[in-house]
Structures are given as C-alpha cells and as structure tokens.
Amino acid sequence: MEHEGGEFNVNQIEDVRRLWKLCKVFLLTIPYWVCYSQMVFSVFLLQGLHLRVHFDNLTACPSNLTTSTIKAEGAGANLCLNISYIEPSIESKFLIPPASLAAFNAIFIVLFLPLIQKCYRFLSKKGIEALTWRRLWLGMLLASLALSAAGLLEYFRRKNIAECGLFRQVIGITHYDASPGISVLWQIPQYCLVGASEVFFVVTGIEYAYFESPINMQGIVMGLLWLARGIGNLIGIALLYRFQYSENILSSSKYLDCDRFDWYFFILAIFMLIFSFIFICISKCCDLSLDSVIVETHQKRNNSEPESASATPQLARRRTVRPVNFESSVD
C-alpha cells in the first residue's frame, strides 16, 4: 500500500475525502426536504381535509350567506367573520378520504420511473446527458411547481368560501369546515408533481450516494443521507409552529381561513425556486462530482460491459473501486 508520509494509505485518505464531499452535498439537500415535508407528510393532507370530500349531497351556491364586502374581497377576505354554513340537502354517505390521494404520488412514481429511464437513454443518443446536477435541479423545479399548484388551489378554495359560505363536513367523528364547491380531487395534480419531483431528486440522490460512497462506508453514507432528510423534516415542522398554522389547521372551526395560507405555499415555492439556482452555482463552484451520468454506470454494471475508453474519470474511478476480491479476503 502506498502511504503519504503517515499511517493511513492513499485509499483511506481518498475515502475520507469522498465522504466529506458527500456530506457537503447532503447539506445542500436539506432545503428540499424542508419543502418535501410540507407537501407529503402534513400540509397537503390537512388542506384536503378542508376541501369537499362528499359527492352525493351537492348543493347550489347560495347568494345570501356572505356579505357583499366579503364577496368583493374574494380570497383576501377575513373568512373568520360573518361566514354562514351551507346545510346539506341529504345525508352524505360517500366520500373520498383525503389521505387516499397520496396513492397518486406512489402510482405516478411507479409509472413514471421506467419512462424517464427510457428518456435518459434517448437523450443520451442525442448528445444530451442526464447529469446528476441536472436531475437534482429538475426535481427542485417540480417541487416548486407542486407548491405553486397547492397555493393556487388554496386561493380558489378561499375565493369559493367568500362567495358561497362554508360547508361543515364530517370525516370519521370530526367536523371540518370545507369549501362547498372545490373538490378534493383537485389535489391530484400537485401529488403527481410531487411524485415527479421524487423521481428526479430522491432517486437521483440515493443513486449518487451509493455510487460515490466508499465501498466500506456505504452504510454510513446512507445514514447521513436520511439524517439530512430528518433535519429537513424537523425544520419543516418548526416552520408550521413558527407561523402558527398548525393550531389553526387542527381546528375544525378556524383552520386557515383566518390566515392567508396560500401565501405560505407561494413563499415555499419561491424559496425552492431560488435555492435551485443557488444549488447550481454551488455545484459548479465546488467540486462535488455532480457532472457524472449515474444511469450509464448503473446499466453497465448490470450488463457487465467492459470499460469504455470514452468514460469520464468519475465513472471509471467508481467502477474500478467497487469490485471486492472475496478469495483474498477469505485467505
């Protein structure tokens, strides 16, 4: 083994350098996880609880439940005051649980992931490589679009309440103040956008962590990856309590009608958009090995193809450090 004047050999020093590089990349993923926690685990679901989940007791929008001032202000009105409730015409028996819409996220991932792999190969033939930083950046953009879609839905939910009043619906044993005319099915596009974001960002991040990690530190690297996700989730929860939305959300009578919760979505979307460009600048200024093509590496490993002379140094290095000589380790 070659040494650099100390007790550690060259491979050990290189492994530590690569681990430090991965830690810097994981730190850059925390803002994405902050927004992701708002989308999947909390706010999207809670928004769905206050959208119309019933379909067998639809009523016409009355014109005398809100004042002319509230109607004129629309989504910007204070919906905590002088808002009456619409009485359902018949007892509702059929509803769509808002939590079930998260299935569209998983379904979209299952259907979209094979298609995007074919798109990567098609673009590669056209001379456009699906570099790691491009896939991560596109995932951030899609997350920003998902938050923007949620903000628009929240805007029209408030506007519908200002025009028609509130509809008190029962889910389980809990009463929720809902929009009478905006269906919970309008959340499907934002869940699909979150799924597309996961395909580009989460899947790429896991692949990058695996291929860039030293062979004897892959468990540690994966743990650091999920640690970054946990930190982002904690920051996301802290944001909700900081803006005091969680208390209103859990209240069936107040919810977020007293606050402009659509602004909260738009602020997160703008933040994610701005950070996506900051991410590009940092990845270009710092050597984070994000200019590699992970898809090609994965395919050539599975097919056991020989090393290509045109392979980039990053790919060649990663493929040569992966094999393990089991016979020598047994000896």
mmCIF file of C-alpha atoms in Angstrom:
data_model
loop_
_atom_site.group_PDB
_atom_site.id
_atom_site.type_symbol
_atom_site.label_atom_id
_atom_site.label_comp_id
_atom_site.label_asym_id
_atom_site.label_seq_id
_atom_site.Cartn_x
_atom_site.Cartn_y
_atom_site.Cartn_z
ATOM 1 C CA MET A 1 0.000 0.000 0.000
ATOM 2 C CA GLU A 2 1.161 3.488 -0.819
ATOM 3 C CA HIS A 3 1.357 5.972 2.031
ATOM 4 C CA GLU A 4 1.537 9.754 2.075
ATOM 5 C CA GLY A 5 4.014 10.058 4.912
ATOM 6 C CA GLY A 6 1.622 8.817 7.625
ATOM 7 C CA GLU A 7 -0.086 5.728 8.980
ATOM 8 C CA PHE A 8 -3.006 5.936 6.517
ATOM 9 C CA ASN A 9 -2.690 4.682 2.953
ATOM 10 C CA VAL A 10 -3.810 6.507 -0.171
ATOM 11 C CA ASN A 11 -7.137 4.654 -0.453
ATOM 12 C CA GLN A 12 -8.134 5.531 3.104
ATOM 13 C CA ILE A 13 -7.321 9.192 2.561
ATOM 14 C CA GLU A 14 -9.331 9.199 -0.678
ATOM 15 C CA ASP A 15 -12.290 7.567 1.082
ATOM 16 C CA VAL A 16 -12.360 10.309 3.721
ATOM 17 C CA ARG A 17 -12.199 12.987 1.038
ATOM 18 C CA ARG A 18 -15.126 11.472 -0.803
ATOM 19 C CA LEU A 19 -17.099 11.147 2.420
ATOM 20 C CA TRP A 20 -16.558 14.843 3.160
ATOM 21 C CA LYS A 21 -17.702 15.705 -0.367
ATOM 22 C CA LEU A 22 -20.885 13.673 0.146
ATOM 23 C CA CYS A 23 -21.588 15.459 3.425
ATOM 24 C CA LYS A 24 -21.497 18.805 1.608
ATOM 25 C CA VAL A 25 -23.974 17.532 -0.986
ATOM 26 C CA PHE A 26 -26.299 16.213 1.706
ATOM 27 C CA LEU A 27 -26.295 19.619 3.399
ATOM 28 C CA LEU A 28 -27.487 21.129 0.123
ATOM 29 C CA THR A 29 -30.445 18.728 0.047
ATOM 30 C CA ILE A 30 -31.894 19.931 3.384
ATOM 31 C CA PRO A 31 -33.942 22.824 1.845
ATOM 32 C CA TYR A 32 -35.609 20.329 -0.485
ATOM 33 C CA TRP A 33 -36.543 18.070 2.429
ATOM 34 C CA VAL A 34 -37.993 21.086 4.258
ATOM 35 C CA CYS A 35 -40.409 21.684 1.401
ATOM 36 C CA TYR A 36 -40.976 17.967 0.835
ATOM 37 C CA SER A 37 -42.139 17.504 4.425
ATOM 38 C CA GLN A 38 -44.722 20.252 3.913
ATOM 39 C CA MET A 39 -46.040 18.598 0.778
ATOM 40 C CA VAL A 40 -46.310 14.923 1.639
ATOM 41 C CA PHE A 41 -46.499 14.495 5.381
ATOM 42 C CA SER A 42 -48.588 17.366 6.698
ATOM 43 C CA VAL A 43 -49.918 20.344 4.806
ATOM 44 C CA PHE A 44 -51.285 18.680 1.661
ATOM 45 C CA LEU A 45 -53.234 16.196 3.767
ATOM 46 C CA LEU A 46 -54.558 18.877 6.079
ATOM 47 C CA GLN A 47 -55.540 21.017 3.118
ATOM 48 C CA GLY A 48 -57.506 18.078 1.733
ATOM 49 C CA LEU A 49 -59.497 17.766 4.958
ATOM 50 C CA HIS A 50 -60.964 21.210 4.240
ATOM 51 C CA LEU A 51 -61.850 20.559 0.632
ATOM 52 C CA ARG A 52 -65.097 18.969 -0.481
ATOM 53 C CA VAL A 53 -64.866 15.190 0.026
ATOM 54 C CA HIS A 54 -68.577 14.383 -0.398
ATOM 55 C CA PHE A 55 -70.226 13.850 -3.763
ATOM 56 C CA ASP A 56 -73.793 12.717 -3.078
ATOM 57 C CA ASN A 57 -75.129 15.843 -1.366
ATOM 58 C CA LEU A 58 -74.018 18.682 -3.607
ATOM 59 C CA THR A 59 -75.997 21.862 -3.247
ATOM 60 C CA ALA A 60 -76.192 25.051 -5.256
ATOM 61 C CA CYS A 61 -74.122 28.023 -4.164
ATOM 62 C CA PRO A 62 -76.429 30.319 -2.121
ATOM 63 C CA SER A 63 -76.129 34.054 -2.520
ATOM 64 C CA ASN A 64 -77.159 35.216 0.942
ATOM 65 C CA LEU A 65 -74.609 33.522 3.225
ATOM 66 C CA THR A 66 -71.818 36.075 2.832
ATOM 67 C CA THR A 67 -71.806 39.846 2.786
ATOM 68 C CA SER A 68 -71.154 41.872 -0.343
ATOM 69 C CA THR A 69 -67.891 43.136 1.178
ATOM 70 C CA ILE A 70 -66.539 39.612 1.639
ATOM 71 C CA LYS A 71 -67.609 38.670 -1.868
ATOM 72 C CA ALA A 72 -65.817 41.702 -3.274
ATOM 73 C CA GLU A 73 -62.616 40.928 -1.383
ATOM 74 C CA GLY A 74 -62.701 37.297 -2.508
ATOM 75 C CA ALA A 75 -59.729 35.215 -1.402
ATOM 76 C CA GLY A 76 -58.305 38.177 0.508
ATOM 77 C CA ALA A 77 -61.304 38.461 2.817
ATOM 78 C CA ASN A 78 -61.200 37.630 6.512
ATOM 79 C CA LEU A 79 -63.127 34.377 6.434
ATOM 80 C CA CYS A 80 -63.274 34.103 10.218
ATOM 81 C CA LEU A 81 -66.129 36.590 10.438
ATOM 82 C CA ASN A 82 -69.732 36.547 9.209
ATOM 83 C CA ILE A 83 -69.481 33.297 7.253
ATOM 84 C CA SER A 84 -72.556 31.097 7.445
ATOM 85 C CA TYR A 85 -72.794 27.374 6.806
ATOM 86 C CA ILE A 86 -74.477 25.612 3.932
ATOM 87 C CA GLU A 87 -76.892 22.913 5.017
ATOM 88 C CA PRO A 88 -76.570 19.687 3.013
ATOM 89 C CA SER A 89 -79.698 18.681 1.147
ATOM 90 C CA ILE A 90 -79.418 14.972 2.068
ATOM 91 C CA GLU A 91 -77.313 12.869 4.381
ATOM 92 C CA SER A 92 -73.948 12.143 2.776
ATOM 93 C CA LYS A 93 -72.772 8.534 2.628
ATOM 94 C CA PHE A 94 -69.996 8.523 0.024
ATOM 95 C CA LEU A 95 -66.712 10.370 0.464
ATOM 96 C CA ILE A 96 -63.103 10.178 -0.669
ATOM 97 C CA PRO A 97 -60.629 10.147 2.254
ATOM 98 C CA PRO A 98 -58.061 12.899 1.645
ATOM 99 C CA ALA A 99 -55.241 10.588 2.759
ATOM 100 C CA SER A 100 -56.061 8.223 -0.120
ATOM 101 C CA LEU A 101 -54.926 10.818 -2.660
ATOM 102 C CA ALA A 102 -51.327 10.204 -1.572
ATOM 103 C CA ALA A 103 -51.660 6.953 -3.538
ATOM 104 C CA PHE A 104 -51.457 9.018 -6.726
ATOM 105 C CA ASN A 105 -47.963 10.016 -5.628
ATOM 106 C CA ALA A 106 -46.839 6.372 -5.428
ATOM 107 C CA ILE A 107 -48.700 5.359 -8.598
ATOM 108 C CA PHE A 108 -47.129 8.204 -10.557
ATOM 109 C CA ILE A 109 -43.650 7.200 -9.374
ATOM 110 C CA VAL A 110 -44.173 3.566 -10.416
ATOM 111 C CA LEU A 111 -45.423 4.575 -13.875
ATOM 112 C CA PHE A 112 -43.069 7.495 -14.480
ATOM 113 C CA LEU A 113 -39.770 5.954 -13.362
ATOM 114 C CA PRO A 114 -39.449 3.405 -16.236
ATOM 115 C CA LEU A 115 -40.435 6.072 -18.743
ATOM 116 C CA ILE A 116 -37.844 8.545 -17.519
ATOM 117 C CA GLN A 117 -35.134 5.897 -17.774
ATOM 118 C CA LYS A 118 -36.004 5.484 -21.457
ATOM 119 C CA CYS A 119 -35.943 9.254 -21.854
ATOM 120 C CA TYR A 120 -32.440 9.338 -20.360
ATOM 121 C CA ARG A 121 -31.211 6.811 -22.925
ATOM 122 C CA PHE A 122 -32.947 8.663 -25.770
ATOM 123 C CA LEU A 123 -31.407 11.987 -24.759
ATOM 124 C CA SER A 124 -28.011 10.327 -24.394
ATOM 125 C CA LYS A 125 -28.194 9.212 -28.023
ATOM 126 C CA LYS A 126 -28.949 12.814 -28.979
ATOM 127 C CA GLY A 127 -25.861 14.011 -27.117
ATOM 128 C CA ILE A 128 -27.739 15.346 -24.060
ATOM 129 C CA GLU A 129 -26.530 13.606 -20.928
ATOM 130 C CA ALA A 130 -28.723 13.272 -17.842
ATOM 131 C CA LEU A 131 -26.085 14.644 -15.498
ATOM 132 C CA THR A 132 -26.624 14.350 -11.767
ATOM 133 C CA TRP A 133 -26.932 18.064 -11.108
ATOM 134 C CA ARG A 134 -29.476 18.434 -13.920
ATOM 135 C CA ARG A 135 -31.710 15.740 -12.465
ATOM 136 C CA LEU A 136 -31.490 17.183 -8.965
ATOM 137 C CA TRP A 137 -32.211 20.677 -10.269
ATOM 138 C CA LEU A 138 -35.243 19.462 -12.231
ATOM 139 C CA GLY A 139 -36.543 17.744 -9.097
ATOM 140 C CA MET A 140 -36.360 21.054 -7.233
ATOM 141 C CA LEU A 141 -38.228 22.845 -10.018
ATOM 142 C CA LEU A 142 -41.004 20.253 -9.933
ATOM 143 C CA ALA A 143 -41.260 20.628 -6.158
ATOM 144 C CA SER A 144 -41.675 24.372 -6.672
ATOM 145 C CA LEU A 145 -44.443 23.703 -9.205
ATOM 146 C CA ALA A 146 -46.208 21.357 -6.774
ATOM 147 C CA LEU A 147 -46.188 24.029 -4.068
ATOM 148 C CA SER A 148 -47.430 26.614 -6.570
ATOM 149 C CA ALA A 149 -50.296 24.300 -7.562
ATOM 150 C CA ALA A 150 -51.206 23.896 -3.887
ATOM 151 C CA GLY A 151 -51.123 27.683 -3.468
ATOM 152 C CA LEU A 152 -53.469 28.201 -6.417
ATOM 153 C CA LEU A 153 -55.847 25.576 -5.079
ATOM 154 C CA GLU A 154 -55.842 27.262 -1.679
ATOM 155 C CA TYR A 155 -56.514 30.630 -3.343
ATOM 156 C CA PHE A 156 -59.595 29.313 -5.150
ATOM 157 C CA ARG A 157 -60.735 27.485 -2.007
ATOM 158 C CA ARG A 158 -60.799 30.782 -0.102
ATOM 159 C CA LYS A 159 -62.486 32.528 -3.000
ATOM 160 C CA ASN A 160 -65.204 29.868 -3.146
ATOM 161 C CA ILE A 161 -65.865 30.214 0.604
ATOM 162 C CA ALA A 162 -66.113 34.005 0.239
ATOM 163 C CA GLU A 163 -68.734 33.590 -2.473
ATOM 164 C CA CYS A 164 -70.760 30.631 -1.192
ATOM 165 C CA GLY A 165 -70.058 30.182 2.519
ATOM 166 C CA LEU A 166 -68.734 27.223 4.491
ATOM 167 C CA PHE A 167 -69.717 23.591 4.293
ATOM 168 C CA ARG A 168 -69.340 21.588 7.513
ATOM 169 C CA GLN A 169 -68.419 18.039 6.606
ATOM 170 C CA VAL A 170 -67.862 15.060 8.855
ATOM 171 C CA ILE A 171 -64.857 12.770 8.334
ATOM 172 C CA GLY A 172 -64.870 9.991 10.866
ATOM 173 C CA ILE A 173 -66.104 11.693 14.021
ATOM 174 C CA THR A 174 -64.529 15.092 13.346
ATOM 175 C CA HIS A 175 -66.176 18.138 11.787
ATOM 176 C CA TYR A 176 -64.192 20.156 9.247
ATOM 177 C CA ASP A 177 -65.083 23.491 7.684
ATOM 178 C CA ALA A 178 -64.703 22.922 3.956
ATOM 179 C CA SER A 179 -65.116 24.739 0.704
ATOM 180 C CA PRO A 180 -68.539 23.837 -0.724
ATOM 181 C CA GLY A 181 -67.531 23.875 -4.375
ATOM 182 C CA ILE A 182 -63.852 22.828 -4.582
ATOM 183 C CA SER A 183 -63.407 19.059 -4.719
ATOM 184 C CA VAL A 184 -60.547 17.263 -3.006
ATOM 185 C CA LEU A 185 -59.779 15.634 -6.373
ATOM 186 C CA TRP A 186 -58.171 18.918 -7.433
ATOM 187 C CA GLN A 187 -55.223 17.859 -5.278
ATOM 188 C CA ILE A 188 -54.293 15.084 -7.720
ATOM 189 C CA PRO A 189 -52.075 17.318 -9.952
ATOM 190 C CA GLN A 190 -49.969 18.524 -7.029
ATOM 191 C CA TYR A 191 -49.487 14.967 -5.761
ATOM 192 C CA CYS A 192 -48.391 13.884 -9.248
ATOM 193 C CA LEU A 193 -45.916 16.771 -9.390
ATOM 194 C CA VAL A 194 -44.502 15.643 -6.047
ATOM 195 C CA GLY A 195 -44.087 12.140 -7.477
ATOM 196 C CA ALA A 196 -42.233 13.504 -10.495
ATOM 197 C CA SER A 197 -40.034 15.537 -8.162
ATOM 198 C CA GLU A 198 -39.159 12.400 -6.195
ATOM 199 C CA VAL A 199 -38.190 10.563 -9.387
ATOM 200 C CA PHE A 200 -35.669 13.253 -10.263
ATOM 201 C CA PHE A 201 -34.429 14.313 -6.831
ATOM 202 C CA VAL A 202 -34.874 11.466 -4.348
ATOM 203 C CA VAL A 203 -33.991 8.604 -6.696
ATOM 204 C CA THR A 204 -31.030 10.509 -8.092
ATOM 205 C CA GLY A 205 -29.847 11.380 -4.593
ATOM 206 C CA ILE A 206 -29.903 7.751 -3.491
ATOM 207 C CA GLU A 207 -28.052 6.641 -6.627
ATOM 208 C CA TYR A 208 -25.469 9.370 -6.194
ATOM 209 C CA ALA A 209 -24.914 8.459 -2.547
ATOM 210 C CA TYR A 210 -24.429 4.805 -3.432
ATOM 211 C CA PHE A 211 -22.062 5.233 -6.361
ATOM 212 C CA GLU A 212 -19.991 7.989 -4.820
ATOM 213 C CA SER A 213 -19.641 6.396 -1.378
ATOM 214 C CA PRO A 214 -16.518 4.396 -0.458
ATOM 215 C CA ILE A 215 -17.139 0.679 -0.553
ATOM 216 C CA ASN A 216 -16.595 0.289 3.191
ATOM 217 C CA MET A 217 -18.674 3.354 4.158
ATOM 218 C CA GLN A 218 -21.904 2.826 2.217
ATOM 219 C CA GLY A 219 -23.947 2.214 5.364
ATOM 220 C CA ILE A 220 -22.633 5.409 6.954
ATOM 221 C CA VAL A 221 -23.325 7.394 3.788
ATOM 222 C CA MET A 222 -26.918 6.177 3.556
ATOM 223 C CA GLY A 223 -27.394 7.056 7.208
ATOM 224 C CA LEU A 224 -26.098 10.572 6.571
ATOM 225 C CA LEU A 225 -28.479 10.896 3.621
ATOM 226 C CA TRP A 226 -31.502 10.084 5.780
ATOM 227 C CA LEU A 227 -30.127 12.256 8.574
ATOM 228 C CA ALA A 228 -30.282 15.226 6.196
ATOM 229 C CA ARG A 229 -33.878 14.271 5.402
ATOM 230 C CA GLY A 230 -34.729 14.110 9.093
ATOM 231 C CA ILE A 231 -33.214 17.536 9.719
ATOM 232 C CA GLY A 232 -35.280 18.958 6.869
ATOM 233 C CA ASN A 233 -38.460 17.404 8.284
ATOM 234 C CA LEU A 234 -37.786 18.907 11.719
ATOM 235 C CA ILE A 235 -37.242 22.338 10.185
ATOM 236 C CA GLY A 236 -40.500 21.938 8.263
ATOM 237 C CA ILE A 237 -42.415 21.174 11.464
ATOM 238 C CA ALA A 238 -40.773 24.160 13.148
ATOM 239 C CA LEU A 239 -41.939 26.383 10.282
ATOM 240 C CA LEU A 240 -45.546 25.382 10.825
ATOM 241 C CA TYR A 241 -45.378 26.222 14.515
ATOM 242 C CA ARG A 242 -43.418 29.405 13.821
ATOM 243 C CA PHE A 243 -46.198 30.743 11.641
ATOM 244 C CA GLN A 244 -48.812 29.266 13.979
ATOM 245 C CA TYR A 245 -50.560 27.442 11.177
ATOM 246 C CA SER A 246 -50.648 24.056 12.870
ATOM 247 C CA GLU A 247 -53.037 25.288 15.580
ATOM 248 C CA ASN A 248 -55.474 26.702 13.050
ATOM 249 C CA ILE A 249 -55.201 23.695 10.776
ATOM 250 C CA LEU A 250 -56.203 21.274 13.512
ATOM 251 C CA SER A 251 -59.180 23.424 14.495
ATOM 252 C CA SER A 252 -62.362 22.476 12.670
ATOM 253 C CA SER A 253 -63.836 25.953 13.085
ATOM 254 C CA LYS A 254 -60.821 28.162 12.345
ATOM 255 C CA TYR A 255 -58.497 26.124 10.128
ATOM 256 C CA LEU A 256 -56.567 28.553 7.946
ATOM 257 C CA ASP A 257 -59.484 30.759 6.988
ATOM 258 C CA CYS A 258 -58.122 33.433 9.309
ATOM 259 C CA ASP A 259 -54.701 33.372 7.610
ATOM 260 C CA ARG A 260 -53.526 33.600 4.020
ATOM 261 C CA PHE A 261 -52.277 30.058 3.846
ATOM 262 C CA ASP A 262 -51.976 30.329 0.067
ATOM 263 C CA TRP A 263 -49.174 32.827 0.685
ATOM 264 C CA TYR A 264 -47.390 30.180 2.734
ATOM 265 C CA PHE A 265 -47.404 27.822 -0.260
ATOM 266 C CA PHE A 266 -46.218 30.539 -2.633
ATOM 267 C CA ILE A 267 -43.401 31.577 -0.275
ATOM 268 C CA LEU A 268 -42.164 27.974 -0.107
ATOM 269 C CA ALA A 269 -42.422 27.673 -3.906
ATOM 270 C CA ILE A 270 -40.374 30.846 -4.447
ATOM 271 C CA PHE A 271 -37.840 29.708 -1.862
ATOM 272 C CA MET A 272 -37.447 26.347 -3.613
ATOM 273 C CA LEU A 273 -37.088 28.038 -6.997
ATOM 274 C CA ILE A 274 -34.416 30.444 -5.787
ATOM 275 C CA PHE A 275 -32.499 27.724 -3.986
ATOM 276 C CA SER A 276 -32.488 25.542 -7.109
ATOM 277 C CA PHE A 277 -30.368 28.154 -8.883
ATOM 278 C CA ILE A 278 -28.182 28.595 -5.792
ATOM 279 C CA PHE A 279 -27.670 24.837 -5.882
ATOM 280 C CA ILE A 280 -26.431 25.043 -9.471
ATOM 281 C CA CYS A 281 -23.963 27.804 -8.606
ATOM 282 C CA ILE A 282 -22.576 25.902 -5.626
ATOM 283 C CA SER A 283 -22.283 22.657 -7.580
ATOM 284 C CA LYS A 284 -20.354 24.476 -10.292
ATOM 285 C CA CYS A 285 -18.055 26.388 -7.947
ATOM 286 C CA CYS A 286 -17.283 23.410 -5.717
ATOM 287 C CA ASP A 287 -16.043 20.049 -6.910
ATOM 288 C CA LEU A 288 -18.975 17.879 -5.811
ATOM 289 C CA SER A 289 -18.762 15.271 -8.613
ATOM 290 C CA LEU A 290 -22.238 16.148 -9.868
ATOM 291 C CA ASP A 291 -21.192 16.113 -13.528
ATOM 292 C CA SER A 292 -21.482 12.334 -13.834
ATOM 293 C CA VAL A 293 -24.034 10.122 -15.576
ATOM 294 C CA ILE A 294 -25.307 7.728 -12.947
ATOM 295 C CA VAL A 295 -27.695 5.958 -15.305
ATOM 296 C CA GLU A 296 -24.921 4.762 -17.594
ATOM 297 C CA THR A 297 -22.902 3.485 -14.649
ATOM 298 C CA HIS A 298 -25.844 1.505 -13.336
ATOM 299 C CA GLN A 299 -26.613 -0.045 -16.722
ATOM 300 C CA LYS A 300 -23.040 -1.059 -17.460
ATOM 301 C CA ARG A 301 -22.735 -2.723 -14.105
ATOM 302 C CA ASN A 302 -25.840 -4.780 -14.650
ATOM 303 C CA ASN A 303 -24.802 -5.784 -18.147
ATOM 304 C CA SER A 304 -21.165 -6.438 -17.160
ATOM 305 C CA GLU A 305 -19.905 -4.404 -20.101
ATOM 306 C CA PRO A 306 -16.191 -3.650 -20.411
ATOM 307 C CA GLU A 307 -14.825 -0.266 -19.525
ATOM 308 C CA SER A 308 -15.261 2.294 -22.248
ATOM 309 C CA ALA A 309 -12.359 4.427 -23.321
ATOM 310 C CA SER A 310 -14.661 7.418 -23.516
ATOM 311 C CA ALA A 311 -15.920 7.039 -19.948
ATOM 312 C CA THR A 312 -15.479 10.044 -17.737
ATOM 313 C CA PRO A 313 -12.857 9.856 -14.993
ATOM 314 C CA GLN A 314 -15.557 9.856 -12.311
ATOM 315 C CA LEU A 315 -17.327 6.844 -13.784
ATOM 316 C CA ALA A 316 -14.117 4.934 -14.425
ATOM 317 C CA ARG A 317 -12.893 5.542 -10.898
ATOM 318 C CA ARG A 318 -16.169 4.457 -9.346
ATOM 319 C CA ARG A 319 -16.364 1.267 -11.325
ATOM 320 C CA THR A 320 -12.811 0.261 -10.568
ATOM 321 C CA VAL A 321 -13.112 0.701 -6.805
ATOM 322 C CA ARG A 322 -16.304 -1.337 -6.452
ATOM 323 C CA PRO A 323 -15.146 -4.981 -7.083
ATOM 324 C CA VAL A 324 -14.168 -6.944 -4.000
ATOM 325 C CA ASN A 325 -11.755 -9.867 -4.105
ATOM 326 C CA PHE A 326 -13.530 -12.401 -1.917
ATOM 327 C CA GLU A 327 -10.847 -15.053 -2.330
ATOM 328 C CA SER A 328 -8.144 -12.790 -0.907
ATOM 329 C CA SER A 329 -10.418 -11.720 1.943
ATOM 330 C CA VAL A 330 -11.028 -15.373 2.862
ATOM 331 C CA ASP A 331 -7.317 -16.130 2.781
#
